[in-house]
PDB file of C-alpha atoms and ligand atoms in Angstrom:
ATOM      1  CA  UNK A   1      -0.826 -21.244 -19.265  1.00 55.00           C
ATOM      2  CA  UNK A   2      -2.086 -17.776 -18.447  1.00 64.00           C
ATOM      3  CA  UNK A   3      -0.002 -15.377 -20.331  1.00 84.00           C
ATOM      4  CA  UNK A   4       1.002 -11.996 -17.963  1.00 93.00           C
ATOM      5  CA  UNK A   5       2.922  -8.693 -18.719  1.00 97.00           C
ATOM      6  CA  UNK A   6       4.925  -8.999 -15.626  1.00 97.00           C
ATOM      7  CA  UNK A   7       8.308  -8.843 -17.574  1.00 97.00           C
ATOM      8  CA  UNK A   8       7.048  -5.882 -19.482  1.00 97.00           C
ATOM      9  CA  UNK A   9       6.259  -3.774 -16.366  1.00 98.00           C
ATOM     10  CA  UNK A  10       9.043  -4.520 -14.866  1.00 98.00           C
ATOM     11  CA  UNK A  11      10.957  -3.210 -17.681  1.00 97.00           C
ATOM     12  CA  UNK A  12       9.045  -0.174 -17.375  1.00 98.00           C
ATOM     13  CA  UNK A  13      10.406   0.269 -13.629  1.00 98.00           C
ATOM     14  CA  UNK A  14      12.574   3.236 -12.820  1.00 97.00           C
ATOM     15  CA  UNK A  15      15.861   1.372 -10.861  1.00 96.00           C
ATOM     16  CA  UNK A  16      14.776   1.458  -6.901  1.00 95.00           C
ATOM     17  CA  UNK A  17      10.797   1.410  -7.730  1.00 98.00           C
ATOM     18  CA  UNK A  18       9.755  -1.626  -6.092  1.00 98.00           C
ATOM     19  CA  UNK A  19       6.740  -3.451  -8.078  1.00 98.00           C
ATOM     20  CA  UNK A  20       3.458  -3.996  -5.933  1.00 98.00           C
ATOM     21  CA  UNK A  21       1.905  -6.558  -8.376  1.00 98.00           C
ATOM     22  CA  UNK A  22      -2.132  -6.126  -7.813  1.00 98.00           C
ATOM     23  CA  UNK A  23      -3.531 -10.115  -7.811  1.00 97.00           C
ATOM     24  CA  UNK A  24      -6.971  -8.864  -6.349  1.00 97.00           C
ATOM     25  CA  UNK A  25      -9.593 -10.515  -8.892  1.00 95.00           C
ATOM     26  CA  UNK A  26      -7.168 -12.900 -10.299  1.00 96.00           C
ATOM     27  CA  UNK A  27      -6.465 -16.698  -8.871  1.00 95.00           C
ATOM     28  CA  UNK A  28      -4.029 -18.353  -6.770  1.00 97.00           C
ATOM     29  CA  UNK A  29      -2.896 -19.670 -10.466  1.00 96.00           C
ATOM     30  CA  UNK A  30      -1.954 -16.353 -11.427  1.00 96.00           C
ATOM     31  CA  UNK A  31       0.022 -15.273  -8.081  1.00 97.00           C
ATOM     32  CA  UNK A  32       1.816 -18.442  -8.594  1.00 97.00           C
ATOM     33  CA  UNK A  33       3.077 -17.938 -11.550  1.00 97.00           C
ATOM     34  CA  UNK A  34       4.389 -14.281 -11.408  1.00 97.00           C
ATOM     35  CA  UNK A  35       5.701 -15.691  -8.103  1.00 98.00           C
ATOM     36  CA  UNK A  36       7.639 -18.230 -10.417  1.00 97.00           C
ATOM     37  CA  UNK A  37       8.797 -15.290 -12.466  1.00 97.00           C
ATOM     38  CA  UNK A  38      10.436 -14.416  -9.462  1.00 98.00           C
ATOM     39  CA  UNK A  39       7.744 -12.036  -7.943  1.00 98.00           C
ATOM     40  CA  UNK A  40       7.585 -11.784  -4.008  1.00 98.00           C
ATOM     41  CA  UNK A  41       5.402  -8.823  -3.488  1.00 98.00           C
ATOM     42  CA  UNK A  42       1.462  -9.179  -4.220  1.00 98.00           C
ATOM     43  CA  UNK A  43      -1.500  -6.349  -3.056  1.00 98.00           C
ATOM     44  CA  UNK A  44      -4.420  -7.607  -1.943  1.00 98.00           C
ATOM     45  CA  UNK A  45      -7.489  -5.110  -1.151  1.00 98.00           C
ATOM     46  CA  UNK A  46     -10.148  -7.910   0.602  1.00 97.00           C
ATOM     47  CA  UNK A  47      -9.539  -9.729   3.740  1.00 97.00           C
ATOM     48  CA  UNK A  48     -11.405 -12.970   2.264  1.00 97.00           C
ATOM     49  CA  UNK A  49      -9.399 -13.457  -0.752  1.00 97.00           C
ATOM     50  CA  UNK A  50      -6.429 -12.799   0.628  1.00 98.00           C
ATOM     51  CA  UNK A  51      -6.643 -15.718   3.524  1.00 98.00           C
ATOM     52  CA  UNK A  52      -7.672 -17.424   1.059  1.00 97.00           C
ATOM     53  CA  UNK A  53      -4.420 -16.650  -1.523  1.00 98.00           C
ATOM     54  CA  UNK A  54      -2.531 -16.812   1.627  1.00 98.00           C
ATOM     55  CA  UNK A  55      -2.940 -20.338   2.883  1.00 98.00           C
ATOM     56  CA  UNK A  56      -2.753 -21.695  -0.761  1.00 98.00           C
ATOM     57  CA  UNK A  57       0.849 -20.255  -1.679  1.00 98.00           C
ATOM     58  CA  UNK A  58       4.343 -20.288  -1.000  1.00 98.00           C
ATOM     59  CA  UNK A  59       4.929 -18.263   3.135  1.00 98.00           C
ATOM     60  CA  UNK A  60       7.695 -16.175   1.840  1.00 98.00           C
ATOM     61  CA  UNK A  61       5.188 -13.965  -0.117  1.00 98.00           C
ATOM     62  CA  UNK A  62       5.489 -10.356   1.197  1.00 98.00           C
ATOM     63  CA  UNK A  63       1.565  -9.202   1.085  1.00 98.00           C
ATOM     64  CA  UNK A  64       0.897  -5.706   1.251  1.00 98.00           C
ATOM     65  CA  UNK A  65      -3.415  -4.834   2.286  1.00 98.00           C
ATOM     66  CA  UNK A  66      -4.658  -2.029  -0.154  1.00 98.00           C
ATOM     67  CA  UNK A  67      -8.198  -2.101   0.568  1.00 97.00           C
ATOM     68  CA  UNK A  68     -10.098  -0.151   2.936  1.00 96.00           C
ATOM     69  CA  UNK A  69      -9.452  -2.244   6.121  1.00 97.00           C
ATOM     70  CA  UNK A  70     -12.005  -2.106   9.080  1.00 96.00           C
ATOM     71  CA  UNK A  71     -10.905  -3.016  12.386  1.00 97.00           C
ATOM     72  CA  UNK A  72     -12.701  -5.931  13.050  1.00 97.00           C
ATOM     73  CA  UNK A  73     -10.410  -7.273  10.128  1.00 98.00           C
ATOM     74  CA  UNK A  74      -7.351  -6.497  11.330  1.00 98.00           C
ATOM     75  CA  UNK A  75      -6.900 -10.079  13.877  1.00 98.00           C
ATOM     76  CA  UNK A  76      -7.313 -12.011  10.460  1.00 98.00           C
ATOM     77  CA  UNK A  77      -4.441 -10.242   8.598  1.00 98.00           C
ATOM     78  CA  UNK A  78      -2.080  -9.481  11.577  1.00 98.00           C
ATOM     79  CA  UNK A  79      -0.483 -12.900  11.934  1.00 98.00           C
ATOM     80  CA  UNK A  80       1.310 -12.535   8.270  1.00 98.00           C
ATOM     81  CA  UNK A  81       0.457  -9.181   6.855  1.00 98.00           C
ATOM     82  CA  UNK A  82       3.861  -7.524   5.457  1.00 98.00           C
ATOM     83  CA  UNK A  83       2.071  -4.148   5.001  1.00 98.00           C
ATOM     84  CA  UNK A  84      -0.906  -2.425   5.385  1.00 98.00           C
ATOM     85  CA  UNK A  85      -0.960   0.464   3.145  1.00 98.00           C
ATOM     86  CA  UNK A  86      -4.164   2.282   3.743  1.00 98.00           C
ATOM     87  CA  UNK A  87      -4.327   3.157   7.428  1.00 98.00           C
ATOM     88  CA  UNK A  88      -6.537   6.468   7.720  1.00 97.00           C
ATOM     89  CA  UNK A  89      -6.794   6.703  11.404  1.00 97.00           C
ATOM     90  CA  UNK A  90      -5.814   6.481  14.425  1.00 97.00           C
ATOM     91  CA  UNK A  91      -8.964   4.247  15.584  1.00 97.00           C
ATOM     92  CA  UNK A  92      -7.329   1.750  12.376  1.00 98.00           C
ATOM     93  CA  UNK A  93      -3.062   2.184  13.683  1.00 98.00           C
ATOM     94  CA  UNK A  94      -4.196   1.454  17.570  1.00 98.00           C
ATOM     95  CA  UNK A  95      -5.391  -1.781  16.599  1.00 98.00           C
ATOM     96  CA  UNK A  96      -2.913  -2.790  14.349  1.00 98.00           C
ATOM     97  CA  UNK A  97      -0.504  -2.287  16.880  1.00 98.00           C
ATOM     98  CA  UNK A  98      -2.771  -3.975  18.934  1.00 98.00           C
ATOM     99  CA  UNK A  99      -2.956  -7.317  17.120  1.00 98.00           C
ATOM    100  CA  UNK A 100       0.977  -7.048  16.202  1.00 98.00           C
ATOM    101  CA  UNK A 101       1.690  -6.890  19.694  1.00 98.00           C
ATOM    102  CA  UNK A 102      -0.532 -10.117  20.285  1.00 98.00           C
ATOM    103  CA  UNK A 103       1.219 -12.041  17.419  1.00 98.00           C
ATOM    104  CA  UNK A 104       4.889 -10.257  18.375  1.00 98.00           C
ATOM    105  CA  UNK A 105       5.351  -9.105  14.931  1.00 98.00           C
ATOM    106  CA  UNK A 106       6.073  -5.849  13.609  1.00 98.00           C
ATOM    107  CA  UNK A 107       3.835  -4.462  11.162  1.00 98.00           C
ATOM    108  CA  UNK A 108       4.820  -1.718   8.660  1.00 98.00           C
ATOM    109  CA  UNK A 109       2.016   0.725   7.825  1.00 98.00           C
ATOM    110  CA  UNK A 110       1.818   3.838   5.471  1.00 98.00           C
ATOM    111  CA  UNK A 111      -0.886   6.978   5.878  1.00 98.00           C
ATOM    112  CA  UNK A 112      -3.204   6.731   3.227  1.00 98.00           C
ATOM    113  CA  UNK A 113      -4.103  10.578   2.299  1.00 98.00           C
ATOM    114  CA  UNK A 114      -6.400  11.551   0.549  1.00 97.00           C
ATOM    115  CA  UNK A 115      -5.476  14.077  -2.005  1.00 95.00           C
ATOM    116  CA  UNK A 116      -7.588  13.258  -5.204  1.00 86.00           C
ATOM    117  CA  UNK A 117     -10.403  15.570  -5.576  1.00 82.00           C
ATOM    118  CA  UNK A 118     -13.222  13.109  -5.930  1.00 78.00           C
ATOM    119  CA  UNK A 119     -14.898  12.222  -2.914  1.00 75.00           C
ATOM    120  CA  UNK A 120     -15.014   8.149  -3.280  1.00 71.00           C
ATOM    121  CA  UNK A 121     -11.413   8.343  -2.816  1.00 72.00           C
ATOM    122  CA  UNK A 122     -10.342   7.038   0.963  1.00 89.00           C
ATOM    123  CA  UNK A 123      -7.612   8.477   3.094  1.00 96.00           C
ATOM    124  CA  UNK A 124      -7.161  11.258   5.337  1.00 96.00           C
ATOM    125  CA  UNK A 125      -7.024  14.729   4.528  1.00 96.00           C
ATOM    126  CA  UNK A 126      -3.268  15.991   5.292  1.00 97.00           C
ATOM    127  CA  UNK A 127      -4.908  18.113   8.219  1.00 97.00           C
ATOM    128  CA  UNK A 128      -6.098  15.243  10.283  1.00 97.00           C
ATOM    129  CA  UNK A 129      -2.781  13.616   9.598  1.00 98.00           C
ATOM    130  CA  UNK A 130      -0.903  16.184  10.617  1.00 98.00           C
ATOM    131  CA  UNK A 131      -3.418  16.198  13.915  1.00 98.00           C
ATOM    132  CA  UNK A 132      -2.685  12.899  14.436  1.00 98.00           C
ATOM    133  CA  UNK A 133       1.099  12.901  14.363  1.00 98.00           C
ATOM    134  CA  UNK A 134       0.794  15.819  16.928  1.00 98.00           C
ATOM    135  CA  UNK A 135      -0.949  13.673  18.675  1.00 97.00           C
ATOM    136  CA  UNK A 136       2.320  11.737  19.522  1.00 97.00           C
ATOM    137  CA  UNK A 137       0.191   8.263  20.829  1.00 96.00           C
ATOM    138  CA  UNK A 138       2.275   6.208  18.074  1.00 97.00           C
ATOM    139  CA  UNK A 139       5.845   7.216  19.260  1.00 97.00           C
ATOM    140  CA  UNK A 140       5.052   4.735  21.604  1.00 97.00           C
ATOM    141  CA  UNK A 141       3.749   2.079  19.205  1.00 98.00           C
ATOM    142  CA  UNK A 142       6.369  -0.665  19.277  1.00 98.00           C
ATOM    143  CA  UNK A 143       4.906  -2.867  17.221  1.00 98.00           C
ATOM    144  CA  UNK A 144       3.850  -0.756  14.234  1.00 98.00           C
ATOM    145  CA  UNK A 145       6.246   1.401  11.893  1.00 98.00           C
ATOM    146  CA  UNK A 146       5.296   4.093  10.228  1.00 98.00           C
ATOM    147  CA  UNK A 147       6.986   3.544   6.623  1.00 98.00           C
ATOM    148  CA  UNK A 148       5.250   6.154   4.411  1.00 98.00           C
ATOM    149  CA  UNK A 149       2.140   7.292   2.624  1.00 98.00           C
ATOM    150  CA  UNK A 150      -0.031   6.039   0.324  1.00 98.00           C
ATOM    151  CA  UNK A 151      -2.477   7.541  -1.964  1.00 98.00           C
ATOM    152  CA  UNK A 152      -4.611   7.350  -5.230  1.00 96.00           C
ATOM    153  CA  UNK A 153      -4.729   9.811  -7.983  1.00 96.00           C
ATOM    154  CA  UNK A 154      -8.203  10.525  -9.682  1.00 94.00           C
ATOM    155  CA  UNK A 155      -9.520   8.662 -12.705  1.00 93.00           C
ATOM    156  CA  UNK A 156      -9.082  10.646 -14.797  1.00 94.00           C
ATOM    157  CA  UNK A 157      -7.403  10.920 -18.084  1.00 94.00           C
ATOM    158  CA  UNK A 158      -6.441  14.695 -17.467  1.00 96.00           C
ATOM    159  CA  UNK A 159      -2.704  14.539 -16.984  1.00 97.00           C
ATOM    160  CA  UNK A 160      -2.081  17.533 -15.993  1.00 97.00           C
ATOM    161  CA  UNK A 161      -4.703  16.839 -12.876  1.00 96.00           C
ATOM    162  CA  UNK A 162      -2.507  13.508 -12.311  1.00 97.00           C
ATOM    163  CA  UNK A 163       0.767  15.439 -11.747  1.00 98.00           C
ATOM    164  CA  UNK A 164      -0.839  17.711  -9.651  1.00 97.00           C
ATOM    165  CA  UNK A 165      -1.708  15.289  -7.563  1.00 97.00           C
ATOM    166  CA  UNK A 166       1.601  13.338  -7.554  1.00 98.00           C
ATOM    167  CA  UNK A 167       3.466  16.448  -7.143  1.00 98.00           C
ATOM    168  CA  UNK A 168       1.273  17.016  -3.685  1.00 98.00           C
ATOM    169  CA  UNK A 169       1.582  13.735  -2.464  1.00 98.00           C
ATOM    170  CA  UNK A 170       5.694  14.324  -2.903  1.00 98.00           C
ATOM    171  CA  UNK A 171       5.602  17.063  -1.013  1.00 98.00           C
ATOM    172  CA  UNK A 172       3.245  15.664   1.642  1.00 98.00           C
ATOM    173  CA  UNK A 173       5.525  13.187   2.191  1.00 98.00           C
ATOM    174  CA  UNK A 174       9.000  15.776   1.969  1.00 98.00           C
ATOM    175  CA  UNK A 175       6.911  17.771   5.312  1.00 98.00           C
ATOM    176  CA  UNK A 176       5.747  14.878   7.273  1.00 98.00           C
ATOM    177  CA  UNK A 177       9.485  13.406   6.865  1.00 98.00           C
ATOM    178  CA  UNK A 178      10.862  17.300   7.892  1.00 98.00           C
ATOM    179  CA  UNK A 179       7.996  17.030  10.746  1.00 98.00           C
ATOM    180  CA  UNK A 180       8.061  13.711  12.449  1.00 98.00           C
ATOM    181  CA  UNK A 181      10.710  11.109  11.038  1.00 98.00           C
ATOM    182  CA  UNK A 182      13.631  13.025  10.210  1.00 97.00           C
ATOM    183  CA  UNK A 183      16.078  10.465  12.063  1.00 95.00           C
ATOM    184  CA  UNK A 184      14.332   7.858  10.708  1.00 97.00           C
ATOM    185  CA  UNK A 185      15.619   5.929   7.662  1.00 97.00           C
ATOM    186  CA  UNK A 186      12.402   3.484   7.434  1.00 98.00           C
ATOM    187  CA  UNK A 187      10.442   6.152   6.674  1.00 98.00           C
ATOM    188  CA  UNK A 188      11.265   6.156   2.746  1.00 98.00           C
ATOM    189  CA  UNK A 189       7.889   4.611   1.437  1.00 98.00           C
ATOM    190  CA  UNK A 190       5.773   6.455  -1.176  1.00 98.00           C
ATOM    191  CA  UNK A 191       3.353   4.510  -2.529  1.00 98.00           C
ATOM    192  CA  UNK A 192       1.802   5.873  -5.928  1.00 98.00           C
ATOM    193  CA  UNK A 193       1.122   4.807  -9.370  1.00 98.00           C
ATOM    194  CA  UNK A 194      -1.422   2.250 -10.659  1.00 98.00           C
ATOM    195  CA  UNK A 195      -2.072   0.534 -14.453  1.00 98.00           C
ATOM    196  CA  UNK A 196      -2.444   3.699 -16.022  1.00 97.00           C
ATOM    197  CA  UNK A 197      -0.518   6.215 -13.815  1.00 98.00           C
ATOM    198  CA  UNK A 198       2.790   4.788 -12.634  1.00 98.00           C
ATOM    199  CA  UNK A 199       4.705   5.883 -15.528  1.00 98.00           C
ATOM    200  CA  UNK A 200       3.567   9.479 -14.333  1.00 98.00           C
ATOM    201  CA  UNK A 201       4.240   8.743 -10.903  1.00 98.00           C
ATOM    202  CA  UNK A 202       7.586   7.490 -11.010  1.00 98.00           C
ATOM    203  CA  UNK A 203       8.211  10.937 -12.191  1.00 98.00           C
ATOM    204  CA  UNK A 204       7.243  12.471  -9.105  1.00 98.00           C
ATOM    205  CA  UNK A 205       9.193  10.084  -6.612  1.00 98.00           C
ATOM    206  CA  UNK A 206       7.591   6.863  -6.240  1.00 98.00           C
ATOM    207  CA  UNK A 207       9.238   3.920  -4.831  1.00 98.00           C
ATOM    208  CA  UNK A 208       6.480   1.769  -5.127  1.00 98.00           C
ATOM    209  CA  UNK A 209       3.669   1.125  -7.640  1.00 98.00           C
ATOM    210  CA  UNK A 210       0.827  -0.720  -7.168  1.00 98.00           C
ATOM    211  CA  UNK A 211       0.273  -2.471 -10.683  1.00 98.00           C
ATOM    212  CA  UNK A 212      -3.009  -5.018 -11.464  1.00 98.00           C
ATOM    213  CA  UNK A 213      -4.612  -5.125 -14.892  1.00 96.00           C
ATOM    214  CA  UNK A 214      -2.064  -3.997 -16.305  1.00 97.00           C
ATOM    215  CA  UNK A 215       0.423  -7.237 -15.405  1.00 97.00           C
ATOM    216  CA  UNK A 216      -2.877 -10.005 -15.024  1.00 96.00           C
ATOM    217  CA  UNK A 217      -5.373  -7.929 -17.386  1.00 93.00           C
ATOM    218  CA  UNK A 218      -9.228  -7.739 -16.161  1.00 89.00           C
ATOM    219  CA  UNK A 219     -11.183  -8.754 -13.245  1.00 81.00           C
ATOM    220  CA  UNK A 220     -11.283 -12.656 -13.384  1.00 80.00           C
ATOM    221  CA  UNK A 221     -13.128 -13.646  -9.834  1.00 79.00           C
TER     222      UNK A 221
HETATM  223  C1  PLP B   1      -6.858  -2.245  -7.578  1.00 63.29           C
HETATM  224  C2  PLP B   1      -5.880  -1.316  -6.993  1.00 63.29           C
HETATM  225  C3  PLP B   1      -4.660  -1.046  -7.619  1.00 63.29           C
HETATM  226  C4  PLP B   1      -4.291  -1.604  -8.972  1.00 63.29           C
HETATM  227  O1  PLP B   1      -5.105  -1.060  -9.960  1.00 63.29           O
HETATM  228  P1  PLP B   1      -4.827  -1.305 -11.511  1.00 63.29           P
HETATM  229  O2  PLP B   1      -5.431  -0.128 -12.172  1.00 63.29           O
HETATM  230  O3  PLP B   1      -5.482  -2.592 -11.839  1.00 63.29           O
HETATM  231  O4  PLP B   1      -3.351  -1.364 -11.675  1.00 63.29           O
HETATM  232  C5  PLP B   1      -3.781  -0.201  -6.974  1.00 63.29           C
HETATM  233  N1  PLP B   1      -4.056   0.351  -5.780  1.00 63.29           N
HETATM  234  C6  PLP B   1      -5.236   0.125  -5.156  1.00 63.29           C
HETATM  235  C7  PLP B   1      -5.488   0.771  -3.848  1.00 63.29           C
HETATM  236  C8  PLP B   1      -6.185  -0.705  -5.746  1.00 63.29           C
HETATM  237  O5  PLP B   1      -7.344  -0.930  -5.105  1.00 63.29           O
END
């Protein structure tokens, strides 16, 4: 039996942070045993391996995409995806609402923004988000909600960097909320905090964390 540190995370958890356990790299073997320990909520970041994870295990599996998501992709994941958490623009939200509206689902999405200072990071810059909320197109999405944002902090081991960054995406999220959702009650998603950040992040408001090695340990496939 493959031994994982789901229990200790979860211990770790601030009460409301929901747990976004990373399986990317590891087997179906894996997922199906934290989803024995009671876990419902896996992030995947490749379309391949997560048809793949999909098909194999239980349907009431809430999977949340993490990767960088082309377009093209999107009619693979749309029939079952819970979330996709790293839509950076509005080429990416059009057809997810798109392919929702073919399958009649709804599909909850967060902004990914990028607010790291290293360039490899993805997302949008909180200008061109705040360009394409003017915009207004998705007020008439129906079959996408906006839950959120999303975003990475750098690798780095500088903490004082890491809160920065944290503290930024907090307050990203505090104007786009004052801005554009106000009335809205679904839109109470901030997803930050990996392996060796979340403890930091649940400092600066959180509600999920996106946790791999650190609950299944290294890259296995
Ligand atoms: C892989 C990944 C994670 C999890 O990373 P760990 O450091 O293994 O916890 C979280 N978020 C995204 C976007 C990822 O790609």
């Amino acid at each position: 039996m493959i031994k994982n540190n789901l229990n200790e995370v979860r211990a770790t958890l601030n009460s409301g942070v929901c747990l976004v356990a990373v399986s990317k790299y590891h087997p179906v073997d894996a997922v199906q045993q934290a989803y024995d320990e009671g876990q419902r909520i896996f992030g995947e970041s490749r379309e391949q391996e997560l048809r793949i994870k999909h098909e194999a295990l239980p349907k009431d599996i809430q999977w949340h995409f993490i990767g960088h998501l082309q377009t093209n992709k999107v009619k693979y994941i749309a029939p079952y995806i819970t979330m996709i958490e790293t839509v950076d623009s509005m080429k990416l939200m059009c057809e997810i609402e798109r392919q929702a509206q073919k399958n009649e689902r709804v599909i909850d999405i967060l902004i990914e923004l990028h607010i790291a200072q290293e360039e490899t990071k993805s997302g949008m810059s909180i200008d061109d988000c705040l360009q394409m909320l003017d915009g207004g197109e998705w007020r008439d999405m129906r079959h996408i909600r906006i839950r959120g944002i999303m975003m990475m902090a750098s690798n780095t081991d500088n903490v004082d960097t890491i809160k920065h960054e944290f503290a930024q995406a907090q307050e990203y999220f505090k104007l786009l909320k004052e801005k554009y959702f106000e009335n809205d009650d679904l839109f109470n998603v901030k997803s930050y905090g990996m392996s060796g950040d979340y403890l930091i992040a649940q400092q600066y408001g959180s509600t999920h964390v996106r946790v791999g090695s650190r609950i299944f340990g290294n890259k296995e496939i």
